[in-house]
Short mmCIF file of C-alpha atoms in Angstrom, two decimals:
data_model
loop_
_atom_site.label_atom_id
_atom_site.label_comp_id
_atom_site.label_asym_id
_atom_site.label_seq_id
_atom_site.Cartn_x
_atom_site.Cartn_y
_atom_site.Cartn_z
CA UNK A 1 101.84 -18.40 93.48
CA UNK A 2 102.34 -22.04 93.56
CA UNK A 3 105.02 -23.50 95.83
CA UNK A 4 107.92 -25.59 94.52
CA UNK A 5 106.22 -28.78 95.92
CA UNK A 6 103.22 -27.92 93.86
CA UNK A 7 105.35 -27.41 90.82
CA UNK A 8 107.01 -30.68 91.10
CA UNK A 9 103.70 -32.50 91.75
CA UNK A 10 102.28 -30.73 88.76
CA UNK A 11 105.02 -31.62 86.43
CA UNK A 12 104.87 -35.33 87.47
CA UNK A 13 101.01 -35.43 87.25
CA UNK A 14 101.33 -33.83 83.68
CA UNK A 15 103.97 -36.48 82.49
CA UNK A 16 101.78 -39.20 83.80
CA UNK A 17 98.57 -37.88 82.12
CA UNK A 18 100.31 -37.25 78.80
CA UNK A 19 101.96 -40.74 78.63
CA UNK A 20 98.92 -42.28 79.89
CA UNK A 21 96.90 -40.54 77.12
CA UNK A 22 99.10 -41.84 74.39
CA UNK A 23 98.92 -45.29 75.82
CA UNK A 24 95.28 -45.32 76.05
CA UNK A 25 94.96 -44.04 72.63
CA UNK A 26 97.15 -46.74 71.30
CA UNK A 27 94.76 -49.23 72.88
CA UNK A 28 91.92 -47.78 70.67
CA UNK A 29 93.20 -49.00 67.29
CA UNK A 30 91.43 -51.65 65.29
CA UNK A 31 94.74 -53.47 64.77
CA UNK A 32 95.42 -53.83 68.44
CA UNK A 33 91.92 -54.77 69.20
CA UNK A 34 92.57 -58.06 67.39
CA UNK A 35 95.41 -59.10 69.56
CA UNK A 36 98.48 -57.99 67.79
CA UNK A 37 99.44 -55.98 70.85
CA UNK A 38 100.03 -59.26 72.74
CA UNK A 39 102.42 -60.47 70.26
CA UNK A 40 104.29 -57.04 70.14
CA UNK A 41 104.60 -57.32 73.82
CA UNK A 42 106.08 -60.70 73.66
CA UNK A 43 108.65 -59.51 71.12
CA UNK A 44 109.78 -56.63 73.44
CA UNK A 45 110.00 -58.77 76.66
CA UNK A 46 113.43 -59.82 77.84
CA UNK A 47 114.55 -63.15 76.15
CA UNK A 48 114.96 -65.67 78.76
CA UNK A 49 115.70 -69.39 78.08
CA UNK A 50 112.05 -70.38 78.68
CA UNK A 51 110.52 -67.99 76.36
CA UNK A 52 113.23 -68.70 73.71
CA UNK A 53 112.00 -72.23 73.33
CA UNK A 54 108.51 -71.04 72.71
CA UNK A 55 109.73 -68.42 70.14
CA UNK A 56 109.73 -69.39 66.59
CA UNK A 57 113.02 -70.23 65.14
CA UNK A 58 114.84 -67.73 62.75
CA UNK A 59 113.30 -68.82 59.39
CA UNK A 60 110.28 -66.60 58.79
CA UNK A 61 108.37 -69.24 56.78
CA UNK A 62 108.41 -71.76 59.71
CA UNK A 63 106.96 -69.04 62.01
CA UNK A 64 103.68 -69.10 60.25
CA UNK A 65 103.61 -72.75 60.19
CA UNK A 66 104.27 -73.08 63.90
CA UNK A 67 101.51 -70.37 64.62
CA UNK A 68 99.17 -72.43 62.56
CA UNK A 69 99.71 -75.38 65.00
CA UNK A 70 99.85 -73.41 68.22
CA UNK A 71 97.00 -70.86 67.82
CA UNK A 72 95.10 -71.03 64.62
CA UNK A 73 94.18 -74.17 62.71
CA UNK A 74 91.84 -72.18 60.57
CA UNK A 75 94.47 -72.04 57.65
CA UNK A 76 93.42 -68.95 55.78
CA UNK A 77 95.40 -67.79 52.83
CA UNK A 78 96.51 -64.22 51.96
CA UNK A 79 96.74 -63.81 48.23
CA UNK A 80 99.10 -60.93 47.30
CA UNK A 81 98.99 -59.39 43.77
CA UNK A 82 102.00 -57.13 42.98
CA UNK A 83 101.30 -54.79 40.20
CA UNK A 84 103.28 -52.33 38.20
CA UNK A 85 106.58 -54.29 38.03
CA UNK A 86 108.60 -52.37 35.48
CA UNK A 87 110.95 -55.16 34.30
CA UNK A 88 111.97 -58.76 34.91
CA UNK A 89 115.44 -58.10 36.45
CA UNK A 90 116.26 -59.52 39.83
CA UNK A 91 113.63 -60.54 42.40
CA UNK A 92 110.53 -59.34 44.12
CA UNK A 93 110.79 -59.40 48.00
CA UNK A 94 107.46 -59.88 49.88
CA UNK A 95 107.33 -59.74 53.60
CA UNK A 96 104.25 -60.48 55.78
CA UNK A 97 104.21 -59.00 59.26
CA UNK A 98 101.65 -59.76 62.15
CA UNK A 99 103.43 -57.42 64.64
CA UNK A 100 102.83 -53.75 64.50
CA UNK A 101 106.12 -53.00 66.05
CA UNK A 102 108.11 -55.28 63.55
CA UNK A 103 106.15 -53.83 60.50
CA UNK A 104 106.49 -50.15 61.69
CA UNK A 105 110.26 -50.47 62.11
CA UNK A 106 110.83 -52.43 59.10
CA UNK A 107 112.27 -55.38 61.01
CA UNK A 108 112.33 -57.98 58.37
CA UNK A 109 113.81 -60.47 60.59
CA UNK A 110 110.56 -60.55 62.54
CA UNK A 111 108.37 -61.02 59.42
CA UNK A 112 106.15 -64.00 59.74
CA UNK A 113 106.18 -64.82 56.15
CA UNK A 114 108.61 -64.12 53.28
CA UNK A 115 108.71 -64.86 49.52
CA UNK A 116 111.27 -63.94 46.92
CA UNK A 117 109.94 -64.80 43.36
CA UNK A 118 111.88 -63.78 40.32
CA UNK A 119 110.72 -60.42 38.92
CA UNK A 120 108.30 -60.63 36.00
CA UNK A 121 107.36 -57.37 34.18
CA UNK A 122 103.74 -56.38 34.82
CA UNK A 123 102.32 -58.22 37.68
CA UNK A 124 102.63 -61.46 39.83
CA UNK A 125 100.75 -63.18 42.55
CA UNK A 126 101.99 -65.09 45.63
CA UNK A 127 100.06 -66.89 48.23
CA UNK A 128 100.79 -67.08 52.02
CA UNK A 129 98.84 -70.04 53.25
CA UNK A 130 98.05 -71.39 56.83
CA UNK A 131 97.52 -67.99 58.37
CA UNK A 132 95.33 -67.13 61.37
CA UNK A 133 92.18 -64.95 61.30
CA UNK A 134 93.89 -61.80 62.27
CA UNK A 135 95.40 -58.61 60.59
CA UNK A 136 98.63 -58.87 58.68
CA UNK A 137 100.56 -56.09 56.74
CA UNK A 138 102.66 -56.57 53.73
CA UNK A 139 105.78 -54.81 52.63
CA UNK A 140 107.27 -55.16 49.14
CA UNK A 141 110.32 -54.28 47.15
CA UNK A 142 111.87 -54.99 43.78
CA UNK A 143 115.51 -55.95 44.10
CA UNK A 144 116.39 -55.06 40.51
CA UNK A 145 120.13 -55.37 40.80
CA UNK A 146 120.05 -58.59 42.82
CA UNK A 147 122.17 -57.34 45.66
CA UNK A 148 119.63 -58.64 48.14
CA UNK A 149 119.27 -55.05 49.49
CA UNK A 150 116.50 -52.28 49.22
CA UNK A 151 118.82 -49.67 47.68
CA UNK A 152 118.56 -45.91 48.58
CA UNK A 153 120.25 -43.07 47.17
CA UNK A 154 120.32 -39.76 48.92
CA UNK A 155 117.73 -41.14 51.41
CA UNK A 156 115.13 -41.86 48.72
CA UNK A 157 114.40 -45.28 47.35
CA UNK A 158 116.12 -46.11 44.14
CA UNK A 159 114.42 -49.39 43.70
CA UNK A 160 110.52 -50.11 43.46
CA UNK A 161 108.56 -50.52 46.72
CA UNK A 162 104.96 -50.91 47.88
CA UNK A 163 103.00 -51.42 51.09
CA UNK A 164 99.58 -52.85 51.63
CA UNK A 165 96.85 -50.07 51.57
CA UNK A 166 99.49 -47.27 50.69
CA UNK A 167 97.56 -44.61 48.87
CA UNK A 168 100.60 -43.07 46.98
CA UNK A 169 104.38 -43.41 46.70
CA UNK A 170 104.80 -41.08 49.69
CA UNK A 171 102.22 -42.78 51.88
CA UNK A 172 103.84 -44.74 54.78
CA UNK A 173 100.91 -46.41 56.53
CA UNK A 174 101.51 -47.66 59.99
CA UNK A 175 100.46 -51.19 60.80
CA UNK A 176 96.93 -50.40 61.89
CA UNK A 177 96.40 -48.77 58.49
CA UNK A 178 98.24 -51.15 56.37
CA UNK A 179 96.96 -54.42 57.97
CA UNK A 180 94.27 -56.68 56.75
CA UNK A 181 92.78 -60.09 57.58
CA UNK A 182 93.70 -63.02 55.16
CA UNK A 183 92.03 -62.42 51.84
CA UNK A 184 93.41 -60.94 48.66
CA UNK A 185 95.18 -57.64 48.02
CA UNK A 186 96.83 -55.74 45.24
CA UNK A 187 99.97 -53.85 46.01
CA UNK A 188 101.34 -51.19 43.56
CA UNK A 189 105.01 -50.76 43.08
CA UNK A 190 106.38 -47.27 43.14
CA UNK A 191 109.62 -46.37 41.37
CA UNK A 192 110.85 -42.88 42.08
CA UNK A 193 113.82 -43.31 39.73
CA UNK B 1 79.19 -46.32 69.94
CA UNK B 2 81.09 -48.04 67.15
CA UNK B 3 81.44 -44.79 65.31
CA UNK B 4 83.93 -43.58 68.11
CA UNK B 5 86.37 -46.29 66.98
CA UNK B 6 86.10 -46.23 63.20
CA UNK B 7 89.20 -45.23 61.58
CA UNK B 8 89.37 -41.97 59.83
CA UNK B 9 91.67 -40.86 57.22
CA UNK B 10 93.82 -37.93 58.48
CA UNK B 11 93.04 -36.05 55.26
CA UNK B 12 89.54 -35.59 56.54
CA UNK B 13 90.71 -34.34 59.87
CA UNK B 14 92.80 -31.72 57.80
CA UNK B 15 89.61 -30.82 55.87
CA UNK B 16 87.64 -30.22 59.20
CA UNK B 17 90.62 -28.32 60.45
CA UNK B 18 90.61 -25.77 57.78
CA UNK B 19 86.77 -25.49 57.44
CA UNK B 20 86.25 -25.06 61.30
CA UNK B 21 89.07 -22.50 61.56
CA UNK B 22 87.91 -20.50 58.59
CA UNK B 23 84.27 -20.31 59.54
CA UNK B 24 85.17 -19.64 63.09
CA UNK B 25 86.97 -16.55 61.89
CA UNK B 26 83.72 -15.44 60.07
CA UNK B 27 81.59 -16.13 63.08
CA UNK B 28 84.12 -14.13 65.24
CA UNK B 29 83.77 -11.10 62.84
CA UNK B 30 79.87 -11.21 63.28
CA UNK B 31 80.16 -11.66 67.08
CA UNK B 32 82.61 -8.57 67.07
CA UNK B 33 79.97 -6.38 65.20
CA UNK B 34 77.45 -7.34 67.98
CA UNK B 35 79.95 -6.38 70.58
CA UNK B 36 80.48 -3.02 68.97
CA UNK B 37 76.60 -2.65 69.02
CA UNK B 38 76.75 -3.39 72.76
CA UNK B 39 79.64 -0.97 73.31
CA UNK B 40 77.49 1.66 71.41
CA UNK B 41 74.49 1.11 73.54
CA UNK B 42 76.37 1.30 76.76
CA UNK B 43 78.07 4.61 75.51
CA UNK B 44 81.56 2.93 75.65
CA UNK B 45 82.29 3.15 71.88
CA UNK B 46 85.35 5.32 71.43
CA UNK B 47 88.09 5.79 68.88
CA UNK B 48 90.38 4.08 71.24
CA UNK B 49 88.41 0.82 71.20
CA UNK B 50 88.14 1.08 67.20
CA UNK B 51 91.91 1.81 67.00
CA UNK B 52 92.63 -1.13 69.45
CA UNK B 53 90.60 -3.48 67.27
CA UNK B 54 92.25 -2.48 64.00
CA UNK B 55 95.64 -2.99 65.70
CA UNK B 56 94.49 -6.35 66.84
CA UNK B 57 93.97 -7.60 63.35
CA UNK B 58 97.08 -6.06 62.07
CA UNK B 59 99.14 -7.98 64.61
CA UNK B 60 97.29 -11.05 63.41
CA UNK B 61 98.48 -10.42 59.69
CA UNK B 62 102.07 -9.88 60.92
CA UNK B 63 101.85 -13.00 63.07
CA UNK B 64 100.54 -15.06 60.16
CA UNK B 65 103.36 -13.56 57.84
CA UNK B 66 106.00 -14.58 60.31
CA UNK B 67 104.59 -18.15 60.68
CA UNK B 68 104.72 -18.56 57.03
CA UNK B 69 108.09 -17.21 56.41
CA UNK B 70 110.04 -18.42 59.45
CA UNK B 71 108.17 -20.89 61.56
CA UNK B 72 106.60 -23.03 58.99
CA UNK B 73 109.80 -24.60 57.93
CA UNK B 74 110.93 -25.18 61.49
CA UNK B 75 107.57 -27.06 62.21
CA UNK B 76 107.97 -29.13 58.95
CA UNK B 77 111.58 -30.26 60.01
CA UNK B 78 110.68 -31.10 63.65
CA UNK B 79 107.30 -32.67 63.42
CA UNK B 80 108.06 -34.77 60.35
CA UNK B 81 111.48 -35.62 61.93
CA UNK B 82 110.03 -36.62 65.13
CA UNK B 83 107.25 -38.80 63.51
CA UNK B 84 109.81 -41.75 63.20
CA UNK B 85 110.27 -41.88 66.94
CA UNK B 86 106.67 -42.44 67.87
CA UNK B 87 106.36 -44.30 71.16
CA UNK B 88 102.83 -45.69 70.30
CA UNK B 89 101.04 -46.81 67.29
CA UNK B 90 97.91 -44.72 67.58
CA UNK B 91 94.97 -45.04 65.12
CA UNK B 92 93.01 -41.95 63.88
CA UNK B 93 89.48 -42.19 65.11
CA UNK B 94 87.04 -39.93 67.19
CA UNK B 95 88.21 -41.40 70.39
CA UNK B 96 91.82 -40.89 69.73
CA UNK B 97 91.19 -37.37 68.47
CA UNK B 98 89.36 -36.60 71.78
CA UNK B 99 92.30 -38.02 73.78
CA UNK B 100 94.54 -35.86 71.77
CA UNK B 101 92.48 -32.83 72.54
CA UNK B 102 92.79 -33.45 76.28
CA UNK B 103 96.62 -33.96 76.04
CA UNK B 104 96.98 -30.90 73.72
CA UNK B 105 94.98 -28.85 76.31
CA UNK B 106 97.29 -29.94 79.14
CA UNK B 107 100.40 -29.32 77.22
CA UNK B 108 98.86 -25.85 76.13
CA UNK B 109 98.44 -25.10 79.89
CA UNK B 110 102.40 -25.54 80.52
CA UNK B 111 103.22 -23.74 77.23
CA UNK B 112 100.97 -20.81 78.31
CA UNK B 113 102.26 -20.77 82.03
CA UNK B 114 105.91 -20.73 80.67
CA UNK B 115 104.99 -17.85 78.29
CA UNK B 116 104.03 -15.87 81.34
CA UNK B 117 106.87 -16.70 83.61
CA UNK B 118 109.91 -16.59 81.39
CA UNK B 119 110.70 -13.00 80.04
CA UNK B 120 112.08 -14.13 76.78
CA UNK B 121 108.69 -15.74 76.06
CA UNK B 122 106.67 -13.17 77.78
CA UNK B 123 108.41 -10.63 75.32
CA UNK B 124 106.07 -12.08 72.68
CA UNK B 125 103.05 -13.23 74.71
CA UNK B 126 102.77 -9.81 76.46
CA UNK B 127 101.57 -8.39 72.98
CA UNK B 128 98.29 -10.41 73.46
CA UNK B 129 97.90 -9.02 76.94
CA UNK B 130 98.69 -5.31 76.07
CA UNK B 131 95.09 -4.43 75.07
CA UNK B 132 93.25 -2.57 77.75
CA UNK B 133 90.00 -3.81 76.25
CA UNK B 134 88.37 -7.33 76.24
CA UNK B 135 86.44 -8.49 73.16
CA UNK B 136 86.90 -11.17 70.65
CA UNK B 137 89.28 -9.24 68.47
CA UNK B 138 91.86 -9.33 71.32
CA UNK B 139 91.93 -12.94 70.95
CA UNK B 140 93.49 -12.39 67.48
CA UNK B 141 96.06 -10.12 68.88
CA UNK B 142 99.32 -12.03 68.59
CA UNK B 143 103.00 -11.29 69.36
CA UNK B 144 105.73 -11.98 66.67
CA UNK B 145 107.11 -15.30 68.18
CA UNK B 146 103.73 -16.65 69.48
CA UNK B 147 103.94 -19.37 66.95
CA UNK B 148 107.31 -20.73 68.17
CA UNK B 149 106.27 -21.93 71.74
CA UNK B 150 103.44 -24.38 70.83
CA UNK B 151 106.24 -26.45 68.88
CA UNK B 152 107.36 -28.04 71.93
CA UNK B 153 103.85 -29.46 72.69
CA UNK B 154 103.48 -30.43 69.03
CA UNK B 155 106.58 -32.58 69.00
CA UNK B 156 105.68 -34.24 72.27
CA UNK B 157 102.26 -35.26 70.77
CA UNK B 158 103.77 -36.43 67.54
CA UNK B 159 106.40 -38.47 69.59
CA UNK B 160 103.67 -40.05 71.58
CA UNK B 161 102.21 -41.41 68.31
CA UNK B 162 99.41 -39.02 67.28
CA UNK B 163 99.27 -38.25 63.59
CA UNK B 164 100.61 -34.78 62.92
CA UNK B 165 97.38 -33.61 61.40
CA UNK B 166 95.43 -34.80 64.29
CA UNK B 167 97.79 -32.94 66.67
CA UNK B 168 97.33 -29.75 64.49
CA UNK B 169 93.54 -30.28 64.82
CA UNK B 170 93.67 -30.75 68.70
CA UNK B 171 95.81 -27.49 68.98
CA UNK B 172 93.40 -25.61 66.71
CA UNK B 173 90.38 -26.76 68.85
CA UNK B 174 92.09 -25.65 72.10
CA UNK B 175 93.05 -22.24 70.37
CA UNK B 176 89.42 -21.65 69.10
CA UNK B 177 87.76 -22.57 72.50
CA UNK B 178 89.98 -19.96 74.00
CA UNK B 179 89.27 -17.39 71.41
CA UNK B 180 85.54 -17.78 72.21
CA UNK B 181 86.19 -16.80 75.76
CA UNK B 182 87.38 -13.22 74.98
CA UNK B 183 84.06 -11.59 75.76
CA UNK B 184 82.62 -9.42 78.61
CA UNK B 185 79.05 -10.21 77.56
CA UNK B 186 78.77 -13.56 79.40
CA UNK B 187 79.06 -13.04 83.09
CA UNK B 188 78.97 -16.59 84.79
CA UNK B 189 78.04 -20.01 83.32
CA UNK B 190 76.40 -22.70 85.47
CA UNK B 191 78.38 -23.88 88.47
CA UNK B 192 79.53 -27.29 87.05
CA UNK B 193 80.78 -25.58 83.79
CA UNK B 194 82.67 -23.03 85.78
CA UNK B 195 84.21 -25.91 87.81
CA UNK B 196 85.39 -28.00 84.98
CA UNK B 197 85.92 -25.82 81.90
CA UNK B 198 87.62 -22.50 81.17
CA UNK B 199 85.02 -19.85 80.84
CA UNK B 200 84.76 -16.17 79.90
CA UNK B 201 84.84 -15.32 83.63
CA UNK B 202 88.07 -17.26 84.25
CA UNK B 203 89.78 -15.82 81.14
CA UNK B 204 88.88 -12.26 82.18
CA UNK B 205 90.65 -12.94 85.43
CA UNK B 206 93.70 -14.21 83.27
CA UNK B 207 93.73 -10.79 81.38
CA UNK B 208 93.41 -8.83 84.54
CA UNK B 209 96.39 -6.73 85.84
CA UNK B 210 94.79 -6.63 89.40
CA UNK B 211 97.56 -7.99 91.60
CA UNK B 212 95.38 -11.00 92.86
CA UNK B 213 94.73 -12.01 89.21
CA UNK B 214 98.29 -11.98 87.98
CA UNK B 215 99.63 -15.34 86.56
CA UNK B 216 96.48 -17.27 87.04
CA UNK B 217 94.01 -19.12 84.76
CA UNK B 218 96.46 -20.39 82.21
CA UNK B 219 94.13 -23.26 81.02
CA UNK B 220 92.77 -23.67 77.46
CA UNK B 221 89.59 -25.85 77.48
CA UNK B 222 89.81 -27.25 81.07
CA UNK B 223 90.09 -25.06 84.07
CA UNK B 224 90.78 -28.23 86.19
CA UNK B 225 94.53 -28.04 85.31
CA UNK B 226 94.66 -24.60 87.11
CA UNK B 227 92.71 -26.03 90.10
CA UNK B 228 95.07 -28.95 90.33
CA UNK B 229 98.39 -27.15 90.02
CA UNK B 230 97.55 -24.07 92.20
CA UNK B 231 97.29 -21.31 89.71
CA UNK B 232 93.45 -20.74 89.90
CA UNK B 233 91.72 -17.50 90.85
CA UNK B 234 88.05 -16.75 91.01
CA UNK B 235 86.62 -13.69 89.33
CA UNK B 236 85.48 -11.39 92.28
CA UNK B 237 86.78 -7.72 91.94
CA UNK B 238 86.04 -6.04 88.75
CA UNK B 239 88.96 -6.80 86.20
CA UNK B 240 91.52 -4.13 85.06
CA UNK B 241 92.62 -5.36 81.68
CA UNK B 242 95.99 -5.11 80.24
CA UNK B 243 99.61 -4.97 81.43
CA UNK B 244 100.89 -3.92 84.90
CA UNK B 245 102.80 -1.22 82.90
CA UNK B 246 100.43 -0.33 79.99
CA UNK B 247 101.79 0.67 76.60
CA UNK B 248 99.33 3.41 76.12
CA UNK B 249 99.45 3.11 72.31
CA UNK B 250 97.33 1.75 69.61
CA UNK B 251 100.27 1.93 67.01
CA UNK B 252 100.47 -1.75 65.74
CA UNK B 253 104.21 -1.56 65.45
CA UNK B 254 104.57 -0.56 69.13
CA UNK B 255 102.01 -3.19 70.30
CA UNK B 256 103.68 -5.86 68.21
CA UNK B 257 107.30 -5.24 69.12
CA UNK B 258 107.09 -3.60 72.61
CA UNK B 259 107.80 -6.88 74.49
CA UNK B 260 110.86 -7.79 72.37
CA UNK B 261 112.18 -4.18 72.61
CA UNK B 262 111.59 -4.08 76.44
CA UNK B 263 113.51 -7.36 77.03
CA UNK B 264 116.27 -6.42 74.73
CA UNK B 265 116.63 -3.00 76.34
CA UNK B 266 116.63 -4.55 79.86
CA UNK B 267 119.17 -7.09 78.92
CA UNK B 268 121.42 -4.58 77.27
CA UNK B 269 121.27 -1.99 80.00
CA UNK B 270 121.41 -4.23 82.96
CA UNK B 271 124.77 -4.28 84.86
CA UNK B 272 126.51 -7.64 85.28
CA UNK B 273 125.74 -11.09 83.72
CA UNK B 274 123.48 -12.11 86.60
CA UNK B 275 121.07 -9.22 86.01
CA UNK B 276 121.09 -9.74 82.25
CA UNK B 277 120.39 -13.49 82.65
CA UNK B 278 117.54 -12.60 85.11
CA UNK B 279 116.07 -10.17 82.51
CA UNK B 280 116.16 -12.82 79.86
CA UNK B 281 115.30 -16.06 81.83
CA UNK B 282 113.53 -14.67 84.88
CA UNK B 283 109.91 -13.91 85.52
CA UNK B 284 108.37 -10.57 84.35
CA UNK B 285 108.47 -9.17 87.93
CA UNK B 286 112.38 -9.65 88.02
CA UNK B 287 114.15 -6.76 89.57
CA UNK B 288 117.99 -6.25 89.37
CA UNK B 289 120.13 -7.19 92.09
CA UNK B 290 120.26 -4.34 94.65
CA UNK B 291 124.06 -4.65 95.38
CA UNK B 292 124.90 -4.44 91.62
CA UNK B 293 122.65 -1.45 91.15
CA UNK B 294 124.15 0.38 94.09
CA UNK B 295 127.57 -0.33 92.55
CA UNK B 296 126.54 1.15 89.30
CA UNK B 297 124.99 4.29 90.77
CA UNK B 298 128.20 5.17 92.44
#
């Protein structure tokens, strides 16, 4: 029969192994292997005055320009084709992410690229120039009623939406599944109603 | 080594899961036939063993029925609900599946230990231990609520960030590994194996009602958890399988519900809330308070 000391030590060891296992497994993902975890860590860290200066300003588009200067003068372009747009009402919102954390939590304020072209029935294409050679994930929605919101009704999207590498309307890929290096990608919009 | 880190679509894992689980069941039936040949050759084949085996599979059918009707919905709600709270962004590849199996095994150790040490969980797990025999069919002998307790480990792993299908796969691997240990035909495996892994010898001890074997060897795949946490016992004396208080019945309904009946009866007839709580939350060896008992007998 184990003593209480043994029991406490056992529970502590278990917590450490379980959390360590999850952390170790998170290191073995292709997205993190190309350096996105460093950026995610920077974003989660406390914001002191020094880091705030280095941090990109609020407008997302400028972020990608700044990144180009700081870390990647390669200037690659991501060409995004949006397909299956059902009508020409409102705008299409397209957000480009380089951080797993921001993407997985749909934090549009931390998108590194953002476009809002007027909707066009069928398909349209946008370019995100001056990107680094690393994985990015894209999230799209069709703001049909022009209220600048992705409308939900009863928990389900009432406007069209799409994600890079999503396999179906109900597929919610995480960053490592959705991301790709700059190139071209087609994203299909799904309308549930 | 790159193949270890190549992303795998979870639907493939789901497919392997179903394939391995189903073919393992077929393999287990073939192995059971061989066990019966062995019983016959040793002159141990009896109607009791045949009845016990049939009861084992009837409890399996009832267990699956309850899982479908009651527990499936619970799992759906909790697992898919907890997916949004994932701590880590974890890819699905062979390396992360392997890590998930180790984590699943450690969480299984605790689930299993709790099932032996709390009366309300022992009520269902004691069904599995109520067979006085030890062959692969006993591995398929389940209690009514045996499907409920793994949920805590499942949710923990999903919250860590493993894909629910990978978690289910890892749990099935732990379960199938343990299933294969239910045999008397293998005496001892090479020492390094016995040191690290759970083996038929270690698991026979776990099924023993010998006093020195009670509440030991909870591990699934790895026996190192038991060695680390002070719950290990080595197989020395011959094992007497079954419960300390045997059920002495091959009636599948008695086997399936005896634990719940026992706990309910104890809780209802116990005098005083302290004893009632003890019979519900206490360990199986819980005895009612002497003073309260004296008072009730006067």
